[in-house]
C-alpha cells in the first residue's frame, strides 16, 4: 500500500488535533454534480487495499466504502449540482464542495490535507487551515479515503438516480464522461437538465 499516515502525523506534530483528508470526484464529466468528501481517520489507521480511487476497481471501491465509514472518526460528503457548476465554473464548484464537506464533519477539523494543487477559485476557497498535496490520493490515507467516498457517492447517484430519471442517456454506463456513447446520446436527444452546458460548447459548435 502506497498510502499511509505520514502526512497526517506531520500535522499532528505541528499541534493540530483533527486532520481531515479531502478529495473530489466528477470534475471532468459533461453532466451531473461534482462531489467532495472529507474524512478524519484515527492516528495510525490502516485500511487494507486502500489507494487512490482511480487505481481501484469499482468492486473494490464499493467494498472499501463501508470500511472507511466504519473506521473514520468522522466523514462528510457534499456536492454542487450541474446548474451551479455552470454558474460559478468547475474550479469554484470543486472548492465549494470541498469546504462544504469539511464543514459537514461531525468532529470539526482544524487542519485539512487537500488533494491537488488548487485551494481557491475566483469566488470560493478552502478556508480551513490546510496543505495541498499533488498526488495526495496516492500518499495520504485520509485523502485516499476521501477519494473513495466521493467517487462511490457520485457514481451511485448517477447510476441510481440520474440514470433512472434520464434513461435515454445511459448514464450508468459512462457516468457522464465524454465517451463515444455519451456523445451519441447527446446527438440523438440533445442535452437534459443535468448536463453542464459550459462543458458542451465544443459539442454544440459541431452540431
CSV table of C-alpha atoms in Angstrom, one decimal:
chain,number,residue,atom,x,y,z
A,1,UNK,CA,0.0,0.0,0.0
A,2,UNK,CA,1.4,3.3,-1.0
A,3,UNK,CA,-0.8,5.5,1.2
A,4,UNK,CA,-0.1,5.9,4.9
A,5,UNK,CA,-0.5,8.2,7.9
A,6,UNK,CA,2.8,10.1,7.4
A,7,UNK,CA,1.2,13.4,6.2
A,8,UNK,CA,-1.4,13.3,9.0
A,9,UNK,CA,1.3,12.6,11.6
A,10,UNK,CA,3.3,15.7,10.5
A,11,UNK,CA,0.2,17.8,11.0
A,12,UNK,CA,-0.4,16.3,14.4
A,13,UNK,CA,3.2,17.1,15.3
A,14,UNK,CA,2.5,20.7,14.4
A,15,UNK,CA,-0.2,20.8,17.1
A,16,UNK,CA,-3.3,20.1,15.1
A,17,UNK,CA,-5.8,17.7,16.7
A,18,UNK,CA,-8.3,16.7,13.9
A,19,UNK,CA,-6.8,16.3,10.5
A,20,UNK,CA,-9.1,15.5,7.6
A,21,UNK,CA,-8.3,14.4,4.1
A,22,UNK,CA,-10.3,15.9,1.3
A,23,UNK,CA,-10.8,15.0,-2.3
A,24,UNK,CA,-13.4,15.5,-5.0
A,25,UNK,CA,-14.8,13.3,-7.8
A,26,UNK,CA,-16.6,14.2,-11.0
A,27,UNK,CA,-14.8,17.4,-12.1
A,28,UNK,CA,-14.5,16.1,-15.7
A,29,UNK,CA,-17.9,14.7,-16.7
A,30,UNK,CA,-20.3,16.6,-19.0
A,31,UNK,CA,-23.2,16.2,-16.6
A,32,UNK,CA,-24.3,15.9,-13.0
A,33,UNK,CA,-22.8,17.2,-9.8
A,34,UNK,CA,-19.3,17.3,-8.6
A,35,UNK,CA,-18.8,15.5,-5.2
A,36,UNK,CA,-16.3,16.0,-2.4
A,37,UNK,CA,-15.6,14.1,0.8
A,38,UNK,CA,-13.7,14.9,4.0
A,39,UNK,CA,-12.5,12.1,6.3
A,40,UNK,CA,-10.9,12.1,9.7
A,41,UNK,CA,-9.2,8.8,10.5
A,42,UNK,CA,-7.7,7.7,13.8
A,43,UNK,CA,-4.0,8.0,14.4
A,44,UNK,CA,-2.1,5.3,12.7
A,45,UNK,CA,-5.1,3.9,10.9
A,46,UNK,CA,-4.6,1.2,8.3
A,47,UNK,CA,-7.1,0.1,5.7
A,48,UNK,CA,-6.1,-2.9,3.7
A,49,UNK,CA,-6.2,-2.3,-0.1
A,50,UNK,CA,-6.9,1.4,0.2
A,51,UNK,CA,-5.3,3.5,-2.6
A,52,UNK,CA,-6.2,6.4,-4.9
A,53,UNK,CA,-9.7,5.6,-6.0
A,54,UNK,CA,-8.7,5.9,-9.7
A,55,UNK,CA,-6.4,2.9,-9.2
A,56,UNK,CA,-9.2,0.7,-7.7
A,57,UNK,CA,-11.9,-1.3,-9.4
A,58,UNK,CA,-15.5,-0.3,-8.9
A,59,UNK,CA,-16.0,-3.5,-6.9
A,60,UNK,CA,-13.0,-2.7,-4.6
A,61,UNK,CA,-14.2,0.9,-4.1
A,62,UNK,CA,-17.7,-0.3,-3.2
A,63,UNK,CA,-16.2,-2.7,-0.6
A,64,UNK,CA,-13.9,0.0,0.9
A,65,UNK,CA,-16.8,2.5,1.1
A,66,UNK,CA,-18.3,0.8,4.2
A,67,UNK,CA,-14.9,0.0,5.8
A,68,UNK,CA,-13.9,3.7,5.6
A,69,UNK,CA,-17.1,4.9,7.1
A,70,UNK,CA,-16.8,2.3,10.0
A,71,UNK,CA,-13.2,3.3,10.8
A,72,UNK,CA,-13.5,7.0,10.4
A,73,UNK,CA,-13.7,9.3,13.4
A,74,UNK,CA,-15.9,11.5,11.2
A,75,UNK,CA,-16.7,11.8,7.5
A,76,UNK,CA,-18.8,14.1,5.3
A,77,UNK,CA,-19.9,14.1,1.7
A,78,UNK,CA,-21.1,17.2,-0.2
A,79,UNK,CA,-21.9,18.1,-3.8
A,80,UNK,CA,-22.6,21.0,-6.1
A,81,UNK,CA,-25.0,20.4,-8.9
A,82,UNK,CA,-24.6,21.0,-12.7
A,83,UNK,CA,-26.6,24.2,-12.7
A,84,UNK,CA,-24.4,25.8,-10.1
A,85,UNK,CA,-21.3,24.4,-11.9
A,86,UNK,CA,-22.4,26.4,-15.0
A,87,UNK,CA,-23.0,29.5,-12.9
A,88,UNK,CA,-19.7,29.6,-10.9
A,89,UNK,CA,-17.4,27.4,-13.1
A,90,UNK,CA,-16.0,24.0,-12.2
A,91,UNK,CA,-13.0,25.2,-10.2
A,92,UNK,CA,-15.2,27.3,-7.9
A,93,UNK,CA,-17.7,24.4,-7.6
A,94,UNK,CA,-14.9,22.0,-6.6
A,95,UNK,CA,-13.6,24.4,-3.9
A,96,UNK,CA,-17.2,25.0,-2.6
A,97,UNK,CA,-17.9,21.2,-2.5
A,98,UNK,CA,-14.6,20.6,-0.6
A,99,UNK,CA,-15.3,23.3,2.0
A,100,UNK,CA,-18.9,22.1,2.4
A,101,UNK,CA,-17.6,18.6,3.1
A,102,UNK,CA,-15.1,19.9,5.7
A,103,UNK,CA,-17.9,22.0,7.3
A,104,UNK,CA,-20.2,19.0,7.4
A,105,UNK,CA,-17.8,16.9,9.6
A,106,UNK,CA,-19.4,15.9,13.0
A,107,UNK,CA,-16.0,16.4,14.6
A,108,UNK,CA,-14.7,19.8,13.4
A,109,UNK,CA,-11.4,19.6,11.5
A,110,UNK,CA,-8.7,22.1,12.5
A,111,UNK,CA,-6.5,21.1,9.5
A,112,UNK,CA,-7.2,19.7,6.0
A,113,UNK,CA,-5.0,17.8,3.6
A,114,UNK,CA,-6.3,18.6,0.1
A,115,UNK,CA,-5.6,16.6,-3.0
A,116,UNK,CA,-4.1,18.6,-5.8
A,117,UNK,CA,-2.5,22.0,-6.1
A,118,UNK,CA,-5.6,24.2,-6.0
A,119,UNK,CA,-7.2,25.7,-2.9
A,120,UNK,CA,-9.2,28.5,-4.3
A,121,UNK,CA,-11.2,29.8,-7.3
A,122,UNK,CA,-12.4,33.3,-8.0
A,123,UNK,CA,-15.4,33.0,-5.6
A,124,UNK,CA,-14.8,30.0,-3.4
A,125,UNK,CA,-11.8,28.8,-1.4
A,126,UNK,CA,-10.8,26.2,1.2
A,127,UNK,CA,-10.8,28.4,4.3
A,128,UNK,CA,-9.9,25.7,6.9
A,129,UNK,CA,-6.1,25.7,7.6
A,130,UNK,CA,-4.7,23.3,5.0
A,131,UNK,CA,-1.9,21.8,2.9
A,132,UNK,CA,-2.3,21.0,-0.8
A,133,UNK,CA,-0.7,17.7,-1.9
A,134,UNK,CA,-0.1,16.9,-5.5
A,135,UNK,CA,-0.9,13.2,-5.9
A,136,UNK,CA,-2.2,13.3,-2.3
A,137,UNK,CA,-4.7,10.5,-3.0
A,138,UNK,CA,-1.8,8.2,-3.6
A,139,UNK,CA,0.1,9.4,-0.5
A,140,UNK,CA,-2.2,10.3,2.4
A,141,UNK,CA,-4.6,7.6,3.8
A,142,UNK,CA,-7.1,10.3,4.7
A,143,UNK,CA,-7.2,11.7,1.2
A,144,UNK,CA,-7.4,8.3,-0.4
A,145,UNK,CA,-10.3,7.5,1.9
A,146,UNK,CA,-12.0,10.8,0.9
A,147,UNK,CA,-11.4,10.0,-2.8
A,148,UNK,CA,-13.2,6.6,-2.4
A,149,UNK,CA,-16.2,8.2,-0.6
A,150,UNK,CA,-16.5,10.9,-3.1
A,151,UNK,CA,-16.2,8.7,-6.2
A,152,UNK,CA,-18.6,5.9,-4.9
A,153,UNK,CA,-21.1,8.5,-3.8
A,154,UNK,CA,-21.2,10.2,-7.2
A,155,UNK,CA,-21.2,7.0,-9.1
A,156,UNK,CA,-24.2,5.8,-7.1
A,157,UNK,CA,-26.1,9.0,-7.5
A,158,UNK,CA,-25.5,9.0,-11.3
A,159,UNK,CA,-26.4,5.3,-11.6
A,160,UNK,CA,-29.3,5.0,-9.2
A,161,UNK,CA,-30.9,8.4,-9.5
A,162,UNK,CA,-30.0,10.3,-12.7
A,163,UNK,CA,-29.9,7.1,-14.9
A,164,UNK,CA,-33.5,6.4,-13.9
A,165,UNK,CA,-34.6,9.9,-14.4
A,166,UNK,CA,-33.0,10.2,-17.9
A,167,UNK,CA,-32.7,6.6,-19.1
A,168,UNK,CA,-32.1,7.5,-22.8
A,169,UNK,CA,-28.6,8.8,-22.0
A,170,UNK,CA,-27.4,5.5,-20.4
A,171,UNK,CA,-25.6,7.5,-17.6
A,172,UNK,CA,-24.9,4.3,-15.6
A,173,UNK,CA,-22.6,3.1,-18.4
A,174,UNK,CA,-20.4,6.1,-18.7
A,175,UNK,CA,-21.1,8.1,-15.5
A,176,UNK,CA,-21.4,11.3,-17.6
A,177,UNK,CA,-17.9,11.3,-19.1
A,178,UNK,CA,-17.4,12.3,-22.7
A,179,UNK,CA,-17.4,8.8,-24.2
A,180,UNK,CA,-18.5,7.9,-27.7
A,181,UNK,CA,-21.7,6.6,-26.3
A,182,UNK,CA,-22.5,9.7,-24.3
A,183,UNK,CA,-21.9,12.0,-27.3
A,184,UNK,CA,-24.0,9.7,-29.5
A,185,UNK,CA,-26.8,10.1,-27.0
A,186,UNK,CA,-26.4,13.8,-26.9
A,187,UNK,CA,-26.6,13.8,-30.7
A,188,UNK,CA,-29.8,11.8,-30.6
A,189,UNK,CA,-31.6,13.6,-27.7
A,190,UNK,CA,-29.8,16.9,-27.0
A,191,UNK,CA,-28.8,17.9,-23.5
A,192,UNK,CA,-31.1,17.5,-20.5
A,193,UNK,CA,-31.5,19.4,-17.2
A,194,UNK,CA,-28.5,17.8,-15.6
A,195,UNK,CA,-26.0,18.5,-18.4
A,196,UNK,CA,-23.3,21.1,-17.8
A,197,UNK,CA,-23.9,23.4,-20.7
A,198,UNK,CA,-20.5,25.1,-20.2
A,199,UNK,CA,-18.9,21.7,-20.9
A,200,UNK,CA,-20.8,21.2,-24.2
A,201,UNK,CA,-19.5,24.2,-26.2
A,202,UNK,CA,-17.4,22.1,-28.5
A,203,UNK,CA,-20.2,19.7,-29.0
A,204,UNK,CA,-22.7,22.5,-29.7
A,205,UNK,CA,-20.2,24.0,-32.2
A,206,UNK,CA,-20.1,20.7,-34.1
A,207,UNK,CA,-23.9,20.4,-34.4
